[in-house]
CSV table of C-alpha atoms in Angstrom, one decimal:
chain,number,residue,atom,x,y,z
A,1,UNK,CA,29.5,-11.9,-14.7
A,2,UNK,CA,26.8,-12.2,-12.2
A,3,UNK,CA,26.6,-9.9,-9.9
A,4,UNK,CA,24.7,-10.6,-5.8
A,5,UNK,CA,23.2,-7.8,-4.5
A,6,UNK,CA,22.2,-7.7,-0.9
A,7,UNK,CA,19.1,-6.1,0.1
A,8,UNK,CA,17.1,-6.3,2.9
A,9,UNK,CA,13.1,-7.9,3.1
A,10,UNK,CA,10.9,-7.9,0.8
A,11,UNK,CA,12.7,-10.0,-1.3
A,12,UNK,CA,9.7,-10.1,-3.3
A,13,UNK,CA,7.0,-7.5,-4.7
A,14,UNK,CA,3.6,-7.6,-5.7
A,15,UNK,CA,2.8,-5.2,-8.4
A,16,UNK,CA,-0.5,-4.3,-7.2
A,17,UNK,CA,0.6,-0.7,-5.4
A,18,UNK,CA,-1.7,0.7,-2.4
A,19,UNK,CA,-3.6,2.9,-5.3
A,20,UNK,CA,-4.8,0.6,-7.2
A,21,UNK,CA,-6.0,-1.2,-3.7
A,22,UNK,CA,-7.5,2.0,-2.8
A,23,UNK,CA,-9.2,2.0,-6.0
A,24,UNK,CA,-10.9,-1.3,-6.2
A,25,UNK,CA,-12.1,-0.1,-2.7
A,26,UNK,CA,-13.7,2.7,-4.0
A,27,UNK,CA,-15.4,0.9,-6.7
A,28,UNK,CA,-16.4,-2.1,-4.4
A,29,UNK,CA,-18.0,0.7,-2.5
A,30,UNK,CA,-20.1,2.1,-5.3
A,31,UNK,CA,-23.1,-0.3,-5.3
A,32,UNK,CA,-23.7,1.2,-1.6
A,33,UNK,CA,-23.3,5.3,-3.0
A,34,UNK,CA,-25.8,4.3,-5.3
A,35,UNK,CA,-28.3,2.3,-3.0
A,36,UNK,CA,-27.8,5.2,-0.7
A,37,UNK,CA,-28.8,7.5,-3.4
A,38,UNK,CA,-31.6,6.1,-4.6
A,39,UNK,CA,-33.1,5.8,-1.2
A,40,UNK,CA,-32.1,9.1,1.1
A,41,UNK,CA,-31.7,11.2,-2.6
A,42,UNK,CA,-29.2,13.4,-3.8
A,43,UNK,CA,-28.4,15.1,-0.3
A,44,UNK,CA,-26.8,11.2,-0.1
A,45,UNK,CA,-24.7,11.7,-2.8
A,46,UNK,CA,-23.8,15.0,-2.0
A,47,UNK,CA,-22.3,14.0,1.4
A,48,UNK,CA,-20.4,11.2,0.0
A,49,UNK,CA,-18.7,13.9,-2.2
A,50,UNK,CA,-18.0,16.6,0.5
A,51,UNK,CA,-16.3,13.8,2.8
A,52,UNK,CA,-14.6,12.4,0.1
A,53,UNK,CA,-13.2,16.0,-1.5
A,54,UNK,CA,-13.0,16.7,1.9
A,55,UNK,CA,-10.6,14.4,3.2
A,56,UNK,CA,-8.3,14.3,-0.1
A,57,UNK,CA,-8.1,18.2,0.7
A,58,UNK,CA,-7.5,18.1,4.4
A,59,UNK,CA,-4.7,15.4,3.9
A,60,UNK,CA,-3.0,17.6,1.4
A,61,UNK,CA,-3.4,20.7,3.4
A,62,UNK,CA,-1.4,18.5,6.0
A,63,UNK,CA,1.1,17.3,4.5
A,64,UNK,CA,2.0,20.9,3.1
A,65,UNK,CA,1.7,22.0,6.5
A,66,UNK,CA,4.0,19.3,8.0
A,67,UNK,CA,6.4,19.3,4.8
A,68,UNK,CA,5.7,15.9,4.4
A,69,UNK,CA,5.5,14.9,0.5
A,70,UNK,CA,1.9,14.3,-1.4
A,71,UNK,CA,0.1,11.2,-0.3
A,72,UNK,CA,-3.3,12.3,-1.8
A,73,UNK,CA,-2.6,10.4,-5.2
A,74,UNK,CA,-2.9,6.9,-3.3
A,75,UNK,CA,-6.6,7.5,-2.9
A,76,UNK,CA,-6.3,6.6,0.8
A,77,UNK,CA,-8.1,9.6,2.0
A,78,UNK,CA,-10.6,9.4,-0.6
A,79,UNK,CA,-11.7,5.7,0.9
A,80,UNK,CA,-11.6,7.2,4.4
A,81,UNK,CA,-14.1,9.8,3.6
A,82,UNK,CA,-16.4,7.8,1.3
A,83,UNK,CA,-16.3,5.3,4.6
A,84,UNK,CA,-17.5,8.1,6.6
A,85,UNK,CA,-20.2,9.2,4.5
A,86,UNK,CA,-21.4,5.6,4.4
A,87,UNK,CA,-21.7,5.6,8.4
A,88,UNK,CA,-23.9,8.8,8.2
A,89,UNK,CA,-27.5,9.8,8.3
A,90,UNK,CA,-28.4,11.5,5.4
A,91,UNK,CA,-29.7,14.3,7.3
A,92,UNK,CA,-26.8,15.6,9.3
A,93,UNK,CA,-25.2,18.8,8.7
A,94,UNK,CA,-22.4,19.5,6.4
A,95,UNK,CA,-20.1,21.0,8.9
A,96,UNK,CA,-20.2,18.2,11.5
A,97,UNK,CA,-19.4,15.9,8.8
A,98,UNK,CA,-16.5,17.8,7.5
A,99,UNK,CA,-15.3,17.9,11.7
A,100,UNK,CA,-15.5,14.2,11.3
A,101,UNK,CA,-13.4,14.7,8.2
A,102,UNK,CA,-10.8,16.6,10.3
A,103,UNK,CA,-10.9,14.1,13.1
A,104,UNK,CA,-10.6,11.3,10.9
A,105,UNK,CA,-7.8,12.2,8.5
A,106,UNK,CA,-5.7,15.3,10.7
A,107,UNK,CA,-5.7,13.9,14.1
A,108,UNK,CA,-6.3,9.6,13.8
A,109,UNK,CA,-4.0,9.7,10.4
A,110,UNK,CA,-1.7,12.4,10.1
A,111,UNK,CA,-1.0,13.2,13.2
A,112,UNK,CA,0.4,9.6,13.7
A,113,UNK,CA,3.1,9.8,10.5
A,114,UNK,CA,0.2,9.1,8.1
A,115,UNK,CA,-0.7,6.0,6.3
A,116,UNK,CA,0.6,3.0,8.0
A,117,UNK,CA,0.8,4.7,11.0
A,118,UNK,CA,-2.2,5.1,12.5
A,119,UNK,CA,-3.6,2.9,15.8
A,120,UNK,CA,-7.5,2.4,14.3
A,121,UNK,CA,-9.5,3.0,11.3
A,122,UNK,CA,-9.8,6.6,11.2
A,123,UNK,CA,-13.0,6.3,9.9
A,124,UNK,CA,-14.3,4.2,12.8
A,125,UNK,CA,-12.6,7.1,15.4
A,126,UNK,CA,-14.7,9.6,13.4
A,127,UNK,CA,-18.0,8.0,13.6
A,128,UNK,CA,-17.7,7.4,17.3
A,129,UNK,CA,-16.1,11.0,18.0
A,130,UNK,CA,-19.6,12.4,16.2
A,131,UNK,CA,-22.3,9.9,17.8
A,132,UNK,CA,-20.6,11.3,21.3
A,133,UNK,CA,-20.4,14.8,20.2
A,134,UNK,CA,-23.3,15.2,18.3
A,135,UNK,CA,-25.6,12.5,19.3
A,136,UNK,CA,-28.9,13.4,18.5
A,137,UNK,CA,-28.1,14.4,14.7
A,138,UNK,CA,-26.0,11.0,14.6
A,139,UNK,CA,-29.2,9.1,15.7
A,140,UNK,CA,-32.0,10.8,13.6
A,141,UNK,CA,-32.9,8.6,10.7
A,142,UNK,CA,-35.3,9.4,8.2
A,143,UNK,CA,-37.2,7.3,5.7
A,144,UNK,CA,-36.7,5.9,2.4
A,145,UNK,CA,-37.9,8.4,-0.5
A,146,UNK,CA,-38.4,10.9,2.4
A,147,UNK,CA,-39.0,13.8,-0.2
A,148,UNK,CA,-41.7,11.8,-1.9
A,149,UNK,CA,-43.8,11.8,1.3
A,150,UNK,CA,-47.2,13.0,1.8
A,151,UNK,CA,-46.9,12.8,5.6
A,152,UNK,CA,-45.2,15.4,8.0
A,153,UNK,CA,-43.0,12.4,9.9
A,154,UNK,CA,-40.3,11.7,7.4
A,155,UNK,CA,-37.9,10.5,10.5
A,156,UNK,CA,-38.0,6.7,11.6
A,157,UNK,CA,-35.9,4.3,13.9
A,158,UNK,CA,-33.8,1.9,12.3
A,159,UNK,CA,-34.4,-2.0,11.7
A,160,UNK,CA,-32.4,-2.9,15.1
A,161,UNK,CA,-34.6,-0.5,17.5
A,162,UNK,CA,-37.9,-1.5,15.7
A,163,UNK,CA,-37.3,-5.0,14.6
A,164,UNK,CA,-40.4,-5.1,12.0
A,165,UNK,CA,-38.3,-5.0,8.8
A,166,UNK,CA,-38.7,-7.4,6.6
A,167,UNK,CA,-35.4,-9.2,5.1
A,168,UNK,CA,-36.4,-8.0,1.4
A,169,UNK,CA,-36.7,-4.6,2.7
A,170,UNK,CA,-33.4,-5.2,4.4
A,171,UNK,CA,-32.1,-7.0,1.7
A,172,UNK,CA,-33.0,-3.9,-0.8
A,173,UNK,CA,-31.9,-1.3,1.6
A,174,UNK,CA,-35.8,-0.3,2.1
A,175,UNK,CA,-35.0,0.7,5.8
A,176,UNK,CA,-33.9,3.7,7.8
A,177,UNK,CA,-30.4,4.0,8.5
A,178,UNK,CA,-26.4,5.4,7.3
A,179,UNK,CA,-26.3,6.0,4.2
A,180,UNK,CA,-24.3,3.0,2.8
A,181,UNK,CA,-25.5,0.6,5.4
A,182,UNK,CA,-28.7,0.0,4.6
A,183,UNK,CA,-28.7,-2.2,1.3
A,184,UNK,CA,-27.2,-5.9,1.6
A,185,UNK,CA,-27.0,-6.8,-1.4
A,186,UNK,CA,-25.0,-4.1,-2.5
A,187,UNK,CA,-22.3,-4.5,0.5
A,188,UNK,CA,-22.3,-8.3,-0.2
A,189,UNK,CA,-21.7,-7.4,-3.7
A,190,UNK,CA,-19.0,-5.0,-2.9
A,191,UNK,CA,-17.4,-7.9,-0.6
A,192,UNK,CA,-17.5,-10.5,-2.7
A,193,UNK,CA,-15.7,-8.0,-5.5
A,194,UNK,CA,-12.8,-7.3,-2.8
A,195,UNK,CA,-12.3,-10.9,-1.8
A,196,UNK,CA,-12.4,-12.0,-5.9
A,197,UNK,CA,-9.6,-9.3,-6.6
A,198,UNK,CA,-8.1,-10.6,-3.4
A,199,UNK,CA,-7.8,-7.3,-2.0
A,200,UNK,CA,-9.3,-8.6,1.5
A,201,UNK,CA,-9.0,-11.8,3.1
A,202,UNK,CA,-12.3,-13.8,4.2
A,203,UNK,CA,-11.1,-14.6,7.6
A,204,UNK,CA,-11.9,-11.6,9.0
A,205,UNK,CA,-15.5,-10.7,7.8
A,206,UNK,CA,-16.6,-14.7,7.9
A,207,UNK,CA,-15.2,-14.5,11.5
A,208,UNK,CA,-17.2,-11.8,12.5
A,209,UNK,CA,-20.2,-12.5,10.5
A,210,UNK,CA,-20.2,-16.2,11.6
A,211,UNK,CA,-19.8,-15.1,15.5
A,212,UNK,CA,-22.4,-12.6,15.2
A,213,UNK,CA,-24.4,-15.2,14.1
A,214,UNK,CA,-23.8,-18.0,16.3
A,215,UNK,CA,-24.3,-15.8,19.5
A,216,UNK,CA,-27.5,-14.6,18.0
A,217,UNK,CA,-28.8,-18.5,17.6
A,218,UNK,CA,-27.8,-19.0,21.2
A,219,UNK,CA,-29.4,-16.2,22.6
A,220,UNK,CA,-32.7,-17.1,20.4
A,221,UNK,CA,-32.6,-14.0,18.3
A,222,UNK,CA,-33.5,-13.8,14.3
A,223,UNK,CA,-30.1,-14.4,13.1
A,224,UNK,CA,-30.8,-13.1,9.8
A,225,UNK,CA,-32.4,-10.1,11.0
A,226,UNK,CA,-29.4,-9.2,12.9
A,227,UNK,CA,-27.1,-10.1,9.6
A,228,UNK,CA,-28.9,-7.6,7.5
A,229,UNK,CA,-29.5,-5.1,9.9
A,230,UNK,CA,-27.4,-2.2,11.1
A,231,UNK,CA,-23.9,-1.7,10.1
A,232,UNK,CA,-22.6,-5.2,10.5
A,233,UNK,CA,-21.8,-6.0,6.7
A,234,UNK,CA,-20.3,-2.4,6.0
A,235,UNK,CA,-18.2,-2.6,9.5
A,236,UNK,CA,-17.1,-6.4,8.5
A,237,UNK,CA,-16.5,-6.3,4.7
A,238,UNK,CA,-15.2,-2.7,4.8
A,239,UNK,CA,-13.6,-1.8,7.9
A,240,UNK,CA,-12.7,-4.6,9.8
A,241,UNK,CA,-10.3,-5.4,6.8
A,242,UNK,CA,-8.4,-2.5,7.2
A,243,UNK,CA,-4.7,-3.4,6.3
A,244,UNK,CA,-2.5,-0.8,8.6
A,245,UNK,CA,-5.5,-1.5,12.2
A,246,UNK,CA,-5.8,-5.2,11.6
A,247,UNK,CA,-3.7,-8.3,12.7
A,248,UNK,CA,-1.5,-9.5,9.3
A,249,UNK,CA,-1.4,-13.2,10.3
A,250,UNK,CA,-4.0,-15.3,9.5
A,251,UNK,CA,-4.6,-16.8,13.1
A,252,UNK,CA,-4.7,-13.3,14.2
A,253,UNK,CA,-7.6,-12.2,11.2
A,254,UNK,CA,-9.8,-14.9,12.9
A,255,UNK,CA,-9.1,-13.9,16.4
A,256,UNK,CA,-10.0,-10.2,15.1
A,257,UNK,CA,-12.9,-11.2,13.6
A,258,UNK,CA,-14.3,-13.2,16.4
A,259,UNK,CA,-13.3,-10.8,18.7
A,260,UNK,CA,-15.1,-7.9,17.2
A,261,UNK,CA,-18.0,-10.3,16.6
A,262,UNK,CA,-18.3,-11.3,20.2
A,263,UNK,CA,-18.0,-7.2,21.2
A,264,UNK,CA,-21.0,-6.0,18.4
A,265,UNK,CA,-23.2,-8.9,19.7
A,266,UNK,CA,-23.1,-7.7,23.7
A,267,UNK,CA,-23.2,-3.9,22.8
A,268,UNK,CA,-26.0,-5.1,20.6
A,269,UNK,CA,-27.8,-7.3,22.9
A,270,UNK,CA,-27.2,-5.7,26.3
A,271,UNK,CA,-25.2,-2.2,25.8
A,272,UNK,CA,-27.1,1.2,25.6
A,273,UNK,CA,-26.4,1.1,22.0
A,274,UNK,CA,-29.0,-0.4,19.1
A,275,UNK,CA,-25.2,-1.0,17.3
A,276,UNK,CA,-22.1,-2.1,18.1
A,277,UNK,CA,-19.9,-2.6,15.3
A,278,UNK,CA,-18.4,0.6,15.6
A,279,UNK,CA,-17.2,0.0,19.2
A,280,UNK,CA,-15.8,-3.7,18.7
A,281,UNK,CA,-13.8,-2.8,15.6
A,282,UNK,CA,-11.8,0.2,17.6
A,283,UNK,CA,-11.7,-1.5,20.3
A,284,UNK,CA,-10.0,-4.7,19.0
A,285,UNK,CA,-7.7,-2.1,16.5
A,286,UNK,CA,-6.9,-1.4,20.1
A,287,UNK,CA,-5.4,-5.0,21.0
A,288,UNK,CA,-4.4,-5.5,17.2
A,289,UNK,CA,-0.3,-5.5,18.2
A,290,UNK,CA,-1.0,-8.2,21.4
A,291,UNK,CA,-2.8,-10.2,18.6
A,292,UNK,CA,-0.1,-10.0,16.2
A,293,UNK,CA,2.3,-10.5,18.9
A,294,UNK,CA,1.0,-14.0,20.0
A,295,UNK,CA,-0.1,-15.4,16.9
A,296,UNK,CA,3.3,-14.4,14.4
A,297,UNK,CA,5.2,-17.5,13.3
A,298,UNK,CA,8.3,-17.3,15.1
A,299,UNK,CA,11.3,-19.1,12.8
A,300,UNK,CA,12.7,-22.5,13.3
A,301,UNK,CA,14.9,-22.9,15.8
A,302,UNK,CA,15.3,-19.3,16.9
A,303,UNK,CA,16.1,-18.3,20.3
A,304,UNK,CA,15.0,-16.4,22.6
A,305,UNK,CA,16.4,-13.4,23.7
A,306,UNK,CA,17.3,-13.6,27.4
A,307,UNK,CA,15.3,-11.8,30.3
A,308,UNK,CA,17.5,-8.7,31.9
A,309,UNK,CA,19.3,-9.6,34.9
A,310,UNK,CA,19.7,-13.4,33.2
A,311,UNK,CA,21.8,-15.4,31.0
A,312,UNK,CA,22.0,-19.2,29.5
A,313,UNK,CA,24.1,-21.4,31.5
């Protein structure tokens, strides 16, 4: 006898469960620990571990305190941190990066019901709450192989501000910078992994990629310059593809993408900021429910719903 069971949506499940997402995010992000090692040294490394042991402990700490069950085993706190990390100089001090651990994972994340909850990347929110807070720390970059040095200045501006890279440096990740923002190969590398896997749609980052790069051929910049520099790949491979702060159709990934892609290039070419990646994907997390809301396929031949105060004829 067959039986008809009832259930609500999904009516159909992937296997692929949000750790093993979390952990081909982690590994797509590995070429960019070790570029960021090799470069800025084992301080590099060492901050990518404290943020990422950080968070994991801060979220577990959290949920004990709220008497919420364990969410630590779905490695979503360990991708926040190891995000953060990646947006940092090398040379900032532990503590302020473990307050951007606190900001990013107690009060974006937790605070809001935890994963799937939250209004914006929480490791966007934490990068932006420590440039404002600590903004000199946030903007001192120092040079590749800075220990190896002979010279007393080890610190240096960043390919944006100076604008004499050139793109094999940037390419290589021979610049000043974050920590995991710095090498292009390795973040196109770590990309093209997610999209393979299908872990990340190619709306979103070709979006904002291609509109950065349009705007810049307008304006007459060096549109590859401005590819490769700055935090444009990390922000548009890695955070702009966030699945809980971005829109989930895929009219409303290209509206997100060009959206944040039109913000970066004005912050960039007229704000008070060298980069604006950071800025356009928060804000545009920001309008991510207005763009979901006008660009969801509404089904054939609903209604709808009457206006209070109104009714059909």
């Amino acid at each position: 006898m067959n039986t008809l069971l009832v259930a609500p949506s999904p009516h159909q499940k992937h296997p692929i469960t949000t750790q093993r997402i979390m952990l081909c995010v982690l590994v797509s992000l590995l070429p960019a620990v070790i570029a960021g090692g090799y470069y800025f040294g084992l301080r590099a490394i060492y901050l990518v571990l404290l943020c990422t042991i950080g968070s994991v402990a801060m979220e577990g700490w959290c949920r004990i305190l709220m008497k919420r069950s364990q969410t630590i085993s779905d490695l979503s706190a360990a991708v926040t941190g190891m995000l953060l990390a990646l947006n940092l100089p090398v040379t900032i001090p532990a503590w302020q990066a473990l307050i951007g651990c606190f900001v990013a994972i107690v009060i974006v994340k937790q605070l809001f019901g935890g994963l799937g909850q939250n209004f914006a990347n929480p490791a966007i929110v934490a990068r932006i709450v420590l440039m404002l807070s600590f903004t000199s720390n946030m903007t001192t970059w120092v040079i590749p192989r800075y220990w190896k040095s002979d010279s007393d200045v080890i610190t240096g501006a960043t390919p944006l501000v100076t604008g004499t890279a050139s793109y094999r440096d940037l390419l290589l990740g021979n610049t000043g910078g974050c920590i995991g923002e710095t090498c292009a190969i390795a973040l196109i590398i770590g990309g093209v992994y997610l999209m393979i896997r299908q872990i990340i749609s190619p709306s979103t980052p070709l979006a904002f990629i291609g509109t950065v790069a349009l705007l810049n051929l307008i304006a007459g910049n060096d549109v590859i310059y401005q590819l490769l520099s700055g935090g444009l790949l990390l922000g548009a491979f890695f955070m702009a593809t966030d699945y809980v702060t971005t829109p989930i159709t895929w009219k409303g990934k290209l509206v997100f993408g060009i959206g944040c892609g039109v913000m970066a290039f004005l912050i960039r070419q007229f704000g008070g900021y060298p980069e604006g990646v950071s800025f356009s994907i928060l804000l545009m997390n920001i309008l991510t429910p207005y763009i979901d809301r006008f660009t969801m396929t509404h089904p054939l031949g609903a209604v709808k719903p009457a206006k209070e105060g109104k009714s059909h004829a």
